Short mmCIF file of C-alpha atoms (C1' of nucleotides) in Angstrom, two decimals:
data_model
loop_
_atom_site.label_atom_id
_atom_site.label_comp_id
_atom_site.label_asym_id
_atom_site.label_seq_id
_atom_site.Cartn_x
_atom_site.Cartn_y
_atom_site.Cartn_z
CA MET A 18 78.60 181.20 100.15
CA SER A 19 80.72 182.68 97.46
CA GLU A 20 82.27 186.08 97.86
CA LEU A 21 80.87 187.87 94.88
CA SER A 22 83.06 190.92 95.17
CA PRO A 23 85.38 191.66 92.26
CA THR A 24 88.27 190.14 94.26
CA ALA A 25 87.23 186.97 92.58
CA ARG A 26 89.45 184.28 93.96
CA LEU A 27 87.87 184.30 97.36
CA THR A 28 85.58 181.67 95.92
CA ALA A 29 88.56 179.50 95.24
CA PHE A 30 87.89 177.11 98.03
CA GLY A 31 84.27 176.46 97.36
CA SER A 32 81.43 177.24 99.64
CA LEU A 33 83.47 179.17 102.13
CA SER A 34 85.76 182.05 101.28
CA ASP A 35 89.40 181.80 102.31
CA GLN A 36 88.80 184.22 105.18
CA GLU A 37 85.94 182.19 106.49
CA MET A 38 87.84 178.97 106.07
CA ALA A 39 90.71 180.42 108.07
CA LEU A 40 88.40 181.48 110.88
CA LEU A 41 86.75 178.10 110.91
CA LYS A 42 90.05 176.27 110.89
CA ASP A 43 91.00 178.31 113.92
CA LEU A 44 87.98 176.86 115.66
CA ALA A 45 88.63 173.39 114.35
CA GLY A 46 90.75 170.66 115.79
CA PRO A 47 93.58 168.87 114.01
CA THR A 48 92.95 167.61 110.51
CA CYS A 49 92.53 163.95 109.71
CA ARG A 50 92.62 161.89 106.56
CA PHE A 51 90.43 159.23 105.04
CA SER A 52 90.85 156.96 102.04
CA ARG A 53 88.47 156.25 99.20
CA GLY A 54 85.47 154.34 100.48
CA ASP A 55 85.92 155.20 104.15
CA ALA A 56 82.87 156.30 106.09
CA ILE A 57 83.59 159.64 107.72
CA ILE A 58 80.17 159.82 109.33
CA THR A 59 77.89 156.85 109.81
CA GLU A 60 74.10 156.94 109.77
CA GLY A 61 72.71 156.52 113.26
CA ALA A 62 75.95 157.25 115.10
CA ALA A 63 75.88 159.86 117.85
CA THR A 64 76.62 163.40 116.68
CA SER A 65 79.46 164.96 118.57
CA ARG A 66 81.01 167.08 115.87
CA CYS A 67 80.89 168.12 112.28
CA TYR A 68 83.68 168.43 109.75
CA LEU A 69 85.11 170.94 107.38
CA LEU A 70 86.14 169.30 104.14
CA LEU A 71 89.59 170.53 103.17
CA ASP A 72 90.56 168.29 100.32
CA GLY A 73 88.92 165.62 98.20
CA TRP A 74 85.31 164.74 97.43
CA THR A 75 82.75 163.07 99.67
CA ALA A 76 79.10 162.16 99.35
CA SER A 77 76.30 161.87 101.85
CA THR A 78 73.77 159.08 101.46
CA ILE A 79 70.79 157.61 103.20
CA THR A 80 70.31 153.86 103.08
CA LEU A 81 66.83 152.42 103.31
CA PRO A 82 66.07 149.11 105.05
CA SER A 83 65.68 147.49 101.62
CA GLY A 84 69.34 148.29 101.05
CA ALA A 85 68.56 150.92 98.45
CA ARG A 86 70.89 153.87 98.59
CA GLN A 87 69.94 157.46 97.90
CA MET A 88 72.72 159.94 97.50
CA LEU A 89 71.86 163.38 98.81
CA LYS A 90 74.80 165.50 97.95
CA VAL A 91 78.32 165.48 96.67
CA HIS A 92 80.66 167.57 98.79
CA MET A 93 83.72 169.41 97.63
CA PRO A 94 86.43 171.25 99.55
CA GLY A 95 85.01 174.08 101.62
CA ASP A 96 81.80 172.25 102.42
CA LEU A 97 80.73 171.44 105.94
CA LEU A 98 79.90 167.81 106.62
CA GLY A 99 77.42 166.57 109.15
CA THR A 100 75.72 169.83 110.11
CA PRO A 101 72.16 168.65 109.38
CA SER A 102 72.50 166.00 112.05
CA LEU A 103 73.33 168.61 114.72
CA ALA A 104 69.59 168.99 115.21
CA TYR A 105 69.34 165.34 116.21
CA GLY A 106 71.18 163.18 118.64
CA TYR A 107 72.33 160.89 115.87
CA SER A 108 73.47 161.24 112.32
CA ALA A 109 70.82 161.16 109.61
CA GLU A 110 73.24 160.52 106.78
CA THR A 111 76.33 158.53 105.96
CA VAL A 112 79.24 160.52 104.58
CA THR A 113 81.72 158.57 102.50
CA ALA A 114 85.01 159.54 100.89
CA PHE A 115 85.12 159.45 97.11
CA SER A 116 88.85 159.85 97.06
CA ASP A 117 91.56 160.43 99.61
CA VAL A 118 90.25 163.31 101.66
CA THR A 119 91.39 165.63 104.40
CA VAL A 120 88.94 167.06 106.91
CA ALA A 121 89.14 169.22 110.00
CA ALA A 122 86.94 168.16 112.89
CA LEU A 123 84.75 170.81 114.47
CA ALA A 124 83.65 169.99 117.99
CA LEU A 125 80.38 171.35 119.29
CA ALA A 126 81.82 173.70 121.89
CA PRO A 127 83.86 175.82 119.45
CA PHE A 128 80.92 175.73 117.10
CA GLY A 129 78.77 177.27 119.82
CA ARG A 130 81.44 179.84 120.63
CA MET A 131 81.41 180.90 117.02
CA PHE A 132 77.88 182.24 117.41
CA GLU A 133 79.09 184.51 120.20
CA GLU A 134 82.47 185.51 118.96
CA ALA A 135 82.11 185.50 115.20
CA PRO A 136 78.53 186.49 114.40
CA ARG A 137 79.41 187.30 110.85
CA LEU A 138 80.79 183.85 110.23
CA ALA A 139 77.77 182.36 111.98
CA ALA A 140 75.49 184.31 109.66
CA MET A 141 77.48 183.05 106.68
CA LEU A 142 77.10 179.47 107.82
CA PHE A 143 73.42 180.14 108.26
CA LEU A 144 73.23 181.36 104.69
CA ILE A 145 75.17 178.37 103.41
CA SER A 146 72.63 176.15 105.08
CA GLN A 147 69.87 178.04 103.32
CA GLU A 148 71.65 177.53 100.05
CA GLU A 149 71.84 173.82 100.76
CA ARG A 150 68.14 173.80 101.47
CA VAL A 151 67.40 175.33 98.09
CA LEU A 152 69.61 172.71 96.48
CA LEU A 153 67.63 169.97 98.20
CA MET A 154 64.36 171.64 97.29
CA ASP A 155 65.34 171.68 93.65
CA ARG A 156 66.24 168.03 93.84
CA ILE A 157 62.84 167.24 95.32
CA ALA A 158 61.10 169.14 92.56
CA ALA A 159 63.18 167.25 90.01
CA MET A 160 62.57 163.86 91.57
CA GLY A 161 58.89 164.39 92.14
CA ARG A 162 57.95 165.92 88.86
CA SER A 163 60.28 164.94 86.09
CA THR A 164 61.56 162.10 84.00
CA ALA A 165 64.87 160.33 84.41
CA LYS A 166 66.36 162.41 81.62
CA GLU A 167 65.33 165.65 83.24
CA ARG A 168 66.57 164.49 86.62
CA LEU A 169 69.98 163.67 85.24
CA ALA A 170 70.09 167.08 83.61
CA THR A 171 69.46 168.58 87.05
CA VAL A 172 72.21 166.46 88.56
CA PHE A 173 74.73 167.63 85.98
CA LEU A 174 73.73 171.26 86.38
CA GLN A 175 74.10 171.12 90.14
CA LEU A 176 77.48 169.45 89.84
CA ARG A 177 78.56 172.07 87.37
CA ALA A 178 77.42 174.92 89.58
CA ARG A 179 79.39 173.54 92.51
CA VAL A 180 82.52 172.79 90.50
CA ILE A 181 82.52 176.28 89.01
CA ARG A 182 82.30 177.66 92.50
CA SER A 183 85.62 176.06 93.32
CA ASP A 184 87.20 176.75 89.99
CA PRO A 185 85.59 179.67 88.18
CA ASP A 186 87.86 179.31 85.18
CA GLY A 187 87.48 175.58 84.79
CA GLY A 188 85.15 175.71 81.83
CA ASP A 189 82.35 173.35 81.09
CA SER A 190 84.34 170.15 81.04
CA PHE A 191 85.46 168.75 84.36
CA ARG A 192 86.36 165.54 86.13
CA VAL A 193 84.00 164.13 88.72
CA PRO A 194 85.08 160.95 90.52
CA LEU A 195 81.67 159.33 90.12
CA THR A 196 80.55 156.14 88.44
CA GLN A 197 77.23 155.73 86.68
CA ILE A 198 76.13 153.89 89.78
CA ASP A 199 76.76 157.05 91.76
CA LEU A 200 74.89 159.14 89.21
CA ALA A 201 72.02 156.71 89.58
CA ASP A 202 72.06 157.04 93.35
CA LEU A 203 72.03 160.81 92.96
CA ALA A 204 69.20 160.93 90.47
CA GLY A 205 67.15 158.21 92.13
CA ILE A 206 67.11 155.85 89.16
CA THR A 207 68.90 152.60 88.35
CA SER A 208 72.38 152.53 86.90
CA VAL A 209 71.08 150.55 83.95
CA HIS A 210 68.75 153.35 83.13
CA VAL A 211 71.47 155.95 83.63
CA SER A 212 73.44 154.27 80.89
CA ARG A 213 70.52 154.45 78.50
CA VAL A 214 69.60 158.03 79.35
CA LEU A 215 73.19 159.20 79.01
CA GLN A 216 73.10 157.92 75.47
CA GLN A 217 70.11 160.09 74.77
CA LEU A 218 71.73 163.15 76.33
CA ARG A 219 74.77 162.54 74.16
CA ASP A 220 72.68 162.02 71.04
CA ASP A 221 70.77 165.21 71.80
CA GLY A 222 74.04 167.08 72.05
CA LEU A 223 73.47 168.24 75.61
CA VAL A 224 76.08 166.52 77.76
CA ASP A 225 78.89 164.11 77.28
CA TRP A 226 80.04 161.70 79.93
CA THR A 227 83.11 159.56 79.54
CA ARG A 228 84.49 157.69 82.51
CA GLY A 229 84.10 160.45 85.02
CA VAL A 230 84.63 163.42 82.72
CA VAL A 231 81.54 165.54 82.18
CA THR A 232 81.28 167.95 79.31
CA ILE A 233 78.38 170.32 79.26
CA ILE A 234 77.80 170.80 75.56
CA ASP A 235 74.69 172.97 75.48
CA LEU A 236 74.11 174.65 78.81
CA ARG A 237 71.03 176.56 77.77
CA ARG A 238 69.17 173.58 76.44
CA LEU A 239 70.27 171.44 79.35
CA ALA A 240 68.82 173.99 81.77
CA GLU A 241 65.67 174.12 79.71
CA LEU A 242 65.39 170.36 79.91
CA SER A 243 65.95 170.36 83.63
CA GLY A 244 63.18 172.87 84.13
CA LEU A 245 64.87 174.50 87.09
CA PRO A 246 66.52 177.91 87.09
CA LEU A 247 70.32 178.12 87.05
CA ARG A 248 70.61 179.52 90.52
CA VAL A 249 73.39 181.89 91.42
CA ALA A 250 73.87 182.51 95.11
CA GLN A 251 73.83 186.23 95.50
CA VAL A 252 73.38 187.52 98.95
CA GLU A 253 72.25 190.95 99.94
CA ARG A 254 75.19 191.30 102.27
CA SER A 255 74.32 194.69 103.62
CA TRP A 256 72.45 193.16 106.51
CA LEU A 257 75.21 190.86 107.73
CA PRO A 258 76.92 191.70 110.99
CA ALA A 259 80.24 193.50 110.71
CA ALA A 260 83.35 191.35 110.79
CA ARG A 261 85.04 191.29 114.18
CA MET B 143 63.35 173.37 117.57
CA SER B 144 61.31 172.02 120.40
CA GLU B 145 62.24 172.81 123.95
CA LEU B 146 62.64 169.35 125.34
CA SER B 147 62.76 170.34 128.96
CA PRO B 148 60.09 168.95 131.26
CA THR B 149 58.27 172.28 131.12
CA ALA B 150 56.55 170.77 128.19
CA ARG B 151 54.32 173.43 126.76
CA LEU B 152 57.15 175.47 125.45
CA THR B 153 56.66 173.43 122.32
CA ALA B 154 53.13 174.69 122.08
CA PHE B 155 53.81 177.00 119.22
CA GLY B 156 55.64 174.62 117.01
CA SER B 157 59.18 174.90 115.87
CA LEU B 158 60.08 177.80 118.08
CA SER B 159 59.56 177.92 121.81
CA ASP B 160 57.48 180.73 123.24
CA GLN B 161 60.59 182.48 124.46
CA GLU B 162 62.19 182.36 121.07
CA MET B 163 59.00 183.45 119.37
CA ALA B 164 58.81 186.44 121.68
CA LEU B 165 62.37 187.43 120.89
CA LEU B 166 61.75 187.05 117.21
CA LYS B 167 58.52 189.00 117.33
CA ASP B 168 60.47 191.78 118.96
CA LEU B 169 62.66 191.86 115.90
CA ALA B 170 59.76 191.54 113.54
CA GLY B 171 57.58 194.22 112.06
CA PRO B 172 53.81 194.41 112.33
CA THR B 173 51.80 191.31 111.55
CA CYS B 174 49.79 190.90 108.42
CA ARG B 175 47.05 188.56 107.28
CA PHE B 176 46.41 186.51 104.20
CA SER B 177 43.41 184.51 103.03
CA ARG B 178 43.22 180.98 101.74
CA GLY B 179 44.95 180.75 98.38
CA ASP B 180 46.94 183.96 98.68
CA ALA B 181 50.59 183.84 97.70
CA ILE B 182 52.68 185.15 100.59
CA ILE B 183 55.93 184.71 98.73
CA THR B 184 56.21 184.32 94.97
CA GLU B 185 58.83 182.30 93.14
CA GLY B 186 61.32 184.57 91.47
CA ALA B 187 60.41 187.71 93.39
CA ALA B 188 63.22 189.64 95.05
CA THR B 189 63.95 188.57 98.63
CA SER B 190 63.79 191.45 101.04
CA ARG B 191 62.44 189.68 104.12
CA CYS B 192 61.26 186.47 105.57
CA TYR B 193 58.21 185.74 107.69
CA LEU B 194 57.34 184.15 110.96
CA LEU B 195 54.13 182.16 110.67
CA LEU B 196 51.91 182.98 113.64
CA ASP B 197 48.62 181.38 112.74
CA GLY B 198 47.29 179.10 110.03
CA TRP B 199 48.93 176.70 107.61
CA THR B 200 50.95 177.47 104.51
CA ALA B 201 52.84 175.42 101.95
CA SER B 202 55.86 176.10 99.83
CA THR B 203 55.96 174.82 96.28
CA ILE B 204 58.13 174.94 93.20
CA THR B 205 56.44 175.10 89.83
CA LEU B 206 58.20 173.68 86.80
CA PRO B 207 57.87 175.18 83.32
CA SER B 208 55.55 172.31 82.37
CA GLY B 209 53.17 173.63 84.99
CA ALA B 210 53.77 170.66 87.29
CA ARG B 211 53.80 171.62 90.94
CA GLN B 212 55.96 170.05 93.60
CA MET B 213 55.12 170.82 97.17
CA LEU B 214 58.16 171.03 99.39
CA LYS B 215 56.82 171.54 102.84
CA VAL B 216 53.73 172.30 104.83
CA HIS B 217 54.28 175.03 107.40
CA MET B 218 52.55 175.40 110.72
CA PRO B 219 52.62 178.20 113.30
CA GLY B 220 56.11 178.83 114.59
CA ASP B 221 57.78 178.06 111.27
CA LEU B 222 59.87 180.59 109.43
CA LEU B 223 58.91 181.22 105.81
CA GLY B 224 61.25 182.21 103.06
CA THR B 225 64.60 181.70 104.77
CA PRO B 226 66.06 179.39 102.09
CA SER B 227 65.81 182.17 99.56
CA LEU B 228 67.94 184.51 101.71
CA ALA B 229 70.95 182.93 100.05
CA TYR B 230 69.74 184.14 96.66
CA GLY B 231 68.57 187.42 95.33
CA TYR B 232 65.18 186.00 94.48
CA SER B 233 62.78 183.55 95.99
CA ALA B 234 63.20 179.89 95.07
CA GLU B 235 59.77 178.86 96.26
CA THR B 236 56.19 180.03 96.29
CA VAL B 237 54.53 180.11 99.70
CA THR B 238 50.75 179.92 99.69
CA ALA B 239 48.19 180.15 102.45
CA PHE B 240 46.14 177.02 103.10
CA SER B 241 43.75 178.88 105.35
CA ASP B 242 43.49 182.36 106.76
CA VAL B 243 46.94 183.03 108.14
CA THR B 244 48.76 185.62 110.18
CA VAL B 245 52.45 186.26 109.70
CA ALA B 246 55.01 188.68 111.07
CA ALA B 247 57.43 190.12 108.54
CA LEU B 248 61.12 189.95 109.39
CA ALA B 249 63.22 192.47 107.53
CA LEU B 250 66.85 191.66 106.78
CA ALA B 251 68.40 194.30 109.04
CA PRO B 252 66.87 193.01 112.28
CA PHE B 253 67.67 189.51 111.12
CA GLY B 254 71.31 190.48 110.87
CA ARG B 255 71.22 192.20 114.25
CA MET B 256 69.96 189.00 115.77
CA PHE B 257 73.29 187.33 115.03
CA GLU B 258 75.06 190.00 117.03
CA GLU B 259 72.61 190.58 119.84
CA ALA B 260 70.96 187.22 120.32
CA PRO B 261 73.53 184.56 119.48
CA ARG B 262 71.55 181.89 121.26
CA LEU B 263 68.49 182.56 119.13
CA ALA B 264 70.67 182.66 116.04
CA ALA B 265 72.07 179.27 116.95
CA MET B 266 68.55 177.95 117.43
CA LEU B 267 67.51 179.19 114.01
CA PHE B 268 70.61 177.56 112.63
CA LEU B 269 69.56 174.29 114.21
CA ILE B 270 66.03 174.62 112.91
CA SER B 271 67.47 175.01 109.44
CA GLN B 272 69.46 171.83 109.95
CA GLU B 273 66.31 170.06 111.01
CA GLU B 274 64.61 171.26 107.85
CA ARG B 275 67.50 169.93 105.84
CA VAL B 276 67.09 166.49 107.35
CA LEU B 277 63.39 166.64 106.55
CA LEU B 278 64.20 167.42 102.93
CA MET B 279 66.86 164.73 102.85
CA ASP B 280 64.35 162.16 104.03
CA ARG B 281 61.94 163.29 101.36
CA ILE B 282 64.60 162.86 98.72
CA ALA B 283 65.39 159.38 99.93
CA ALA B 284 61.69 158.57 99.86
CA MET B 285 61.14 160.02 96.41
CA GLY B 286 64.23 158.51 94.89
CA ARG B 287 64.00 155.05 96.27
CA SER B 288 60.49 154.06 97.14
CA THR B 289 57.06 153.33 95.76
CA ALA B 290 54.09 155.65 95.89
CA LYS B 291 52.72 153.79 98.91
CA GLU B 292 55.95 154.20 100.82
CA ARG B 293 56.20 157.85 99.86
CA LEU B 294 52.73 158.56 101.13
CA ALA B 295 53.60 156.81 104.37
CA THR B 296 56.56 159.17 104.70
CA VAL B 297 54.34 162.17 104.03
CA PHE B 298 51.91 161.15 106.75
CA LEU B 299 54.68 160.49 109.23
CA GLN B 300 56.26 163.85 108.62
CA LEU B 301 52.91 165.58 108.98
CA ARG B 302 52.28 163.72 112.19
CA ALA B 303 55.67 164.62 113.61
CA ARG B 304 55.08 168.30 112.92
CA VAL B 305 51.52 168.33 114.24
CA ILE B 306 52.57 166.59 117.44
CA ARG B 307 55.20 169.25 117.90
CA SER B 308 52.51 171.88 118.06
CA ASP B 309 50.08 169.81 120.05
CA PRO B 310 51.79 167.05 122.00
CA ASP B 311 48.52 165.75 123.41
CA GLY B 312 46.65 165.72 120.13
CA GLY B 313 46.81 162.00 119.59
CA ASP B 314 47.13 160.23 116.29
CA SER B 315 44.08 161.67 114.62
CA PHE B 316 44.26 165.23 113.40
CA ARG B 317 42.87 167.61 110.82
CA VAL B 318 45.06 168.73 107.98
CA PRO B 319 43.60 171.24 105.51
CA LEU B 320 44.90 169.35 102.50
CA THR B 321 43.18 167.77 99.54
CA GLN B 322 44.36 164.62 97.83
CA ILE B 323 45.73 166.89 95.16
CA ASP B 324 47.93 168.47 97.80
CA LEU B 325 49.03 165.07 99.07
CA ALA B 326 49.92 164.21 95.50
CA ASP B 327 51.97 167.38 95.13
CA LEU B 328 53.74 166.53 98.37
CA ALA B 329 54.50 162.93 97.48
CA GLY B 330 55.33 163.63 93.87
CA ILE B 331 52.64 161.41 92.37
CA THR B 332 49.31 162.11 90.67
CA SER B 333 46.13 162.70 92.63
CA VAL B 334 44.51 159.79 90.82
CA HIS B 335 47.16 157.51 92.17
CA VAL B 336 46.89 159.00 95.64
CA SER B 337 43.27 157.94 95.72
CA ARG B 338 44.18 154.37 94.83
CA VAL B 339 47.08 154.14 97.23
CA LEU B 340 45.05 155.59 100.09
CA GLN B 341 42.63 152.72 99.62
CA GLN B 342 45.46 150.28 100.07
CA LEU B 343 46.75 152.04 103.18
CA ARG B 344 43.24 151.89 104.59
CA ASP B 345 42.83 148.24 103.66
CA ASP B 346 46.16 147.44 105.25
CA GLY B 347 45.01 149.13 108.44
CA LEU B 348 47.81 151.67 108.48
CA VAL B 349 46.22 155.08 107.97
CA ASP B 350 42.78 156.45 107.44
CA TRP B 351 42.07 159.61 105.51
CA THR B 352 38.65 161.18 105.31
CA ARG B 353 38.22 164.66 103.91
CA GLY B 354 41.20 166.17 105.58
CA VAL B 355 41.22 164.12 108.77
CA VAL B 356 44.18 161.78 109.10
CA THR B 357 44.15 158.90 111.53
CA ILE B 358 47.37 157.03 112.06
CA ILE B 359 46.15 153.55 112.85
CA ASP B 360 49.37 151.58 113.12
CA LEU B 361 52.33 153.86 113.63
CA ARG B 362 54.92 151.12 113.91
CA ARG B 363 53.97 149.41 110.67
CA LEU B 364 53.58 152.73 108.91
CA ALA B 365 57.12 153.67 109.89
CA GLU B 366 58.32 150.27 108.78
CA LEU B 367 56.65 150.78 105.42
CA SER B 368 58.15 154.22 105.03
CA GLY B 369 61.63 152.85 105.68
CA LEU B 370 62.83 156.02 107.36
CA PRO B 371 63.45 156.43 111.07
CA LEU B 372 60.92 158.35 113.17
CA ARG B 373 63.21 161.24 113.87
CA VAL B 374 62.99 163.14 117.12
CA ALA B 375 64.85 166.42 117.22
CA GLN B 376 67.01 166.23 120.27
CA VAL B 377 69.72 168.73 120.52
CA GLU B 378 72.79 168.49 122.64
CA ARG B 379 72.14 171.94 124.03
CA SER B 380 75.20 172.19 126.21
CA TRP B 381 77.15 173.84 123.43
CA LEU B 382 74.67 176.60 122.66
CA PRO B 383 75.60 180.13 123.67
CA ALA B 384 74.11 181.36 126.94
CA ALA B 385 70.89 183.35 126.70
CA ARG B 386 71.43 187.09 126.94
"C1'" DC C 237 97.35 138.32 82.67
"C1'" DG C 238 93.38 137.33 85.54
"C1'" DA C 239 89.84 139.14 88.76
"C1'" DC C 240 86.86 142.79 89.58
"C1'" DT C 241 84.21 146.57 88.73
"C1'" DT C 242 81.83 149.32 85.45
"C1'" DC C 243 79.26 149.95 81.41
"C1'" DT C 244 76.19 148.39 77.62
"C1'" DT C 245 72.32 146.15 75.51
"C1'" DG C 246 68.19 143.15 75.25
"C1'" DA C 247 63.68 141.27 76.74
"C1'" DG C 248 59.89 141.18 79.67
"C1'" DG C 249 57.15 143.09 83.46
"C1'" DA C 250 55.32 146.32 87.00
"C1'" DG C 251 54.16 150.69 88.78
"C1'" DA C 252 52.47 154.98 87.85
"C1'" DC C 253 50.52 158.09 84.31
"C1'" DT C 254 46.91 159.83 81.08
"C1'" DC C 255 42.45 160.26 79.64
"C1'" DA C 256 37.87 159.88 80.75
"C1'" DA C 257 33.50 159.53 82.96
"C1'" DG C 258 30.55 159.45 87.05
"C1'" DG C 259 29.30 160.39 91.92
"C1'" DG C 260 29.84 163.29 96.26
"C1'" DT C 261 30.02 167.43 98.78
"C1'" DG C 262 29.83 172.17 99.95
"C1'" DG C 263 28.87 176.84 98.72
"C1'" DT C 264 26.13 180.37 96.40
"C1'" DG C 265 22.33 182.59 94.64
"C1'" DG C 266 17.77 182.70 92.86
"C1'" DC D 89 14.81 175.81 100.25
"C1'" DC D 90 16.19 174.09 96.28
"C1'" DA D 91 19.01 174.30 92.05
"C1'" DC D 92 23.19 174.86 90.28
"C1'" DC D 93 28.08 174.99 90.06
"C1'" DA D 94 32.71 174.09 91.30
"C1'" DC D 95 35.72 171.21 93.18
"C1'" DC D 96 37.04 166.87 94.98
"C1'" DC D 97 37.20 162.00 94.96
"C1'" DT D 98 36.68 157.42 92.75
"C1'" DT D 99 37.11 153.93 89.28
"C1'" DG D 100 38.23 151.94 84.72
"C1'" DA D 101 41.06 151.15 80.51
"C1'" DG D 102 45.06 151.70 77.98
"C1'" DT D 103 49.89 153.34 77.71
"C1'" DC D 104 54.56 154.49 78.84
"C1'" DT D 105 58.45 154.99 81.70
"C1'" DC D 106 61.42 152.77 84.30
"C1'" DC D 107 62.69 148.46 86.67
"C1'" DT D 108 64.40 143.65 86.92
"C1'" DC D 109 66.96 140.04 85.31
"C1'" DA D 110 70.53 138.61 82.52
"C1'" DA D 111 74.57 138.22 79.74
"C1'" DG D 112 78.41 140.05 77.58
"C1'" DA D 113 81.99 143.78 76.55
"C1'" DA D 114 85.21 147.02 78.18
"C1'" DG D 115 88.12 149.03 81.19
"C1'" DT D 116 91.14 148.91 85.67
"C1'" DC D 117 94.26 147.25 89.12
"C1'" DG D 118 97.15 144.17 91.42
#
DNA sequence: CGACTTCTTGAGGAGACTCAAGGGTGGTGG
DNA sequence: CCACCACCCTTGAGTCTCCTCAAGAAGTCG
């Protein structure tokens, strides 16, 4: 949830504002580190905590019995990892580090206390979850009803939206530590086809992609291609509980 | 969130237990009714409330500029409608009535109060949202990485899981007020192809579908085909705030 | 500099789509 | 009570998108 007040930089750390991060880190245990490729959460493992991502990128994936991998989301600092699985006894997703990452573990007990002692923060986390749901809903619409080219457009737009959240002044060219294989896993197509479709997007003057650097060339037309609105989280905050 | 205690029938009303429903209905305004086909929430409209579905079935969909429709979820009594859009100023989805339905409107102010005055209920709603996220994540995995037959299997399994929630003794044959067009919109394929694939599922002895009556014939093999685990929400409730 | 991963490009094939026509089924009104 | 209409479902034929398999080029890291 970005703080949309004029005091802009509260968005600096991504989904959670600095205030909220601080509160959460109070609740959280000591931080720990992972290296590129490490699994932070493993599909099927018992859920005893979630994590607050402090530094680095991670991704959550589901692996089907066939071995096929579907990537669900790319996480950036400020995102919570593993919350969906709180509703189940085991984890539904695997969360892997894309780079060296730092996370803070959030045990269940403090998480529960938060609902009693910090209702405003709880409401914020609720809203963040709703935002995540909309993100997933958009992905479903894209995957169910559009071509590979359109899906990739959606992937780039969602990445852009999230990156801008963390770095509002970053412009429309940014590094993402993903390979075309990862893009394929995100879009639900093969990496071979990603390569071909990227060519088309380049030729059409919409996006450029060079070894992990994305450049959004024509945002308007890219959004048009994607078919989904450029969503801007914008909460009617008047109804939130007062800060304590 | 089903109440998994031995006092079984708390699940009777679907996602929310009777207790929780009662609390929520306290917060809610008067009920209102809609007829089959009515739009309860319209994509793009300003979000000023959400709804608690009391009776009947609804579905939420996203419509792309091309006119293609992707169905995101089928709702049954006890489900909350329109919460994802709380994170945005406008609604991301259209919610339509499948039959005559009754809903209770939940304005934002009481919703906010709930976080202060009923932290346990707030935590439950949080968990329900997490459950919905996992549902969406599974759909994405299905849509990104499996064939039409496998996707339809997933659709049937998710419908079954939700129906059983409301009616634990209902068995594996149940009415769903959907057409093959709706199934197609759910699975992200065309209705023509749904017809063909249903034949195969019948021939394989997995599922039968006759004018809105589903019969799960071989649950185990259907789940195997789908490739996704049969998830059972099962919360570690020890960490939830105490009821007030 | 060699081993590995990633990216590109080609050829052939399969799954799902489009277009189209025909048969059921249920509801409505004459 | 029957005729008509609207919608739903089925089936066929042809097409296109995307996949698979494969081989080679390019970039990366020890």
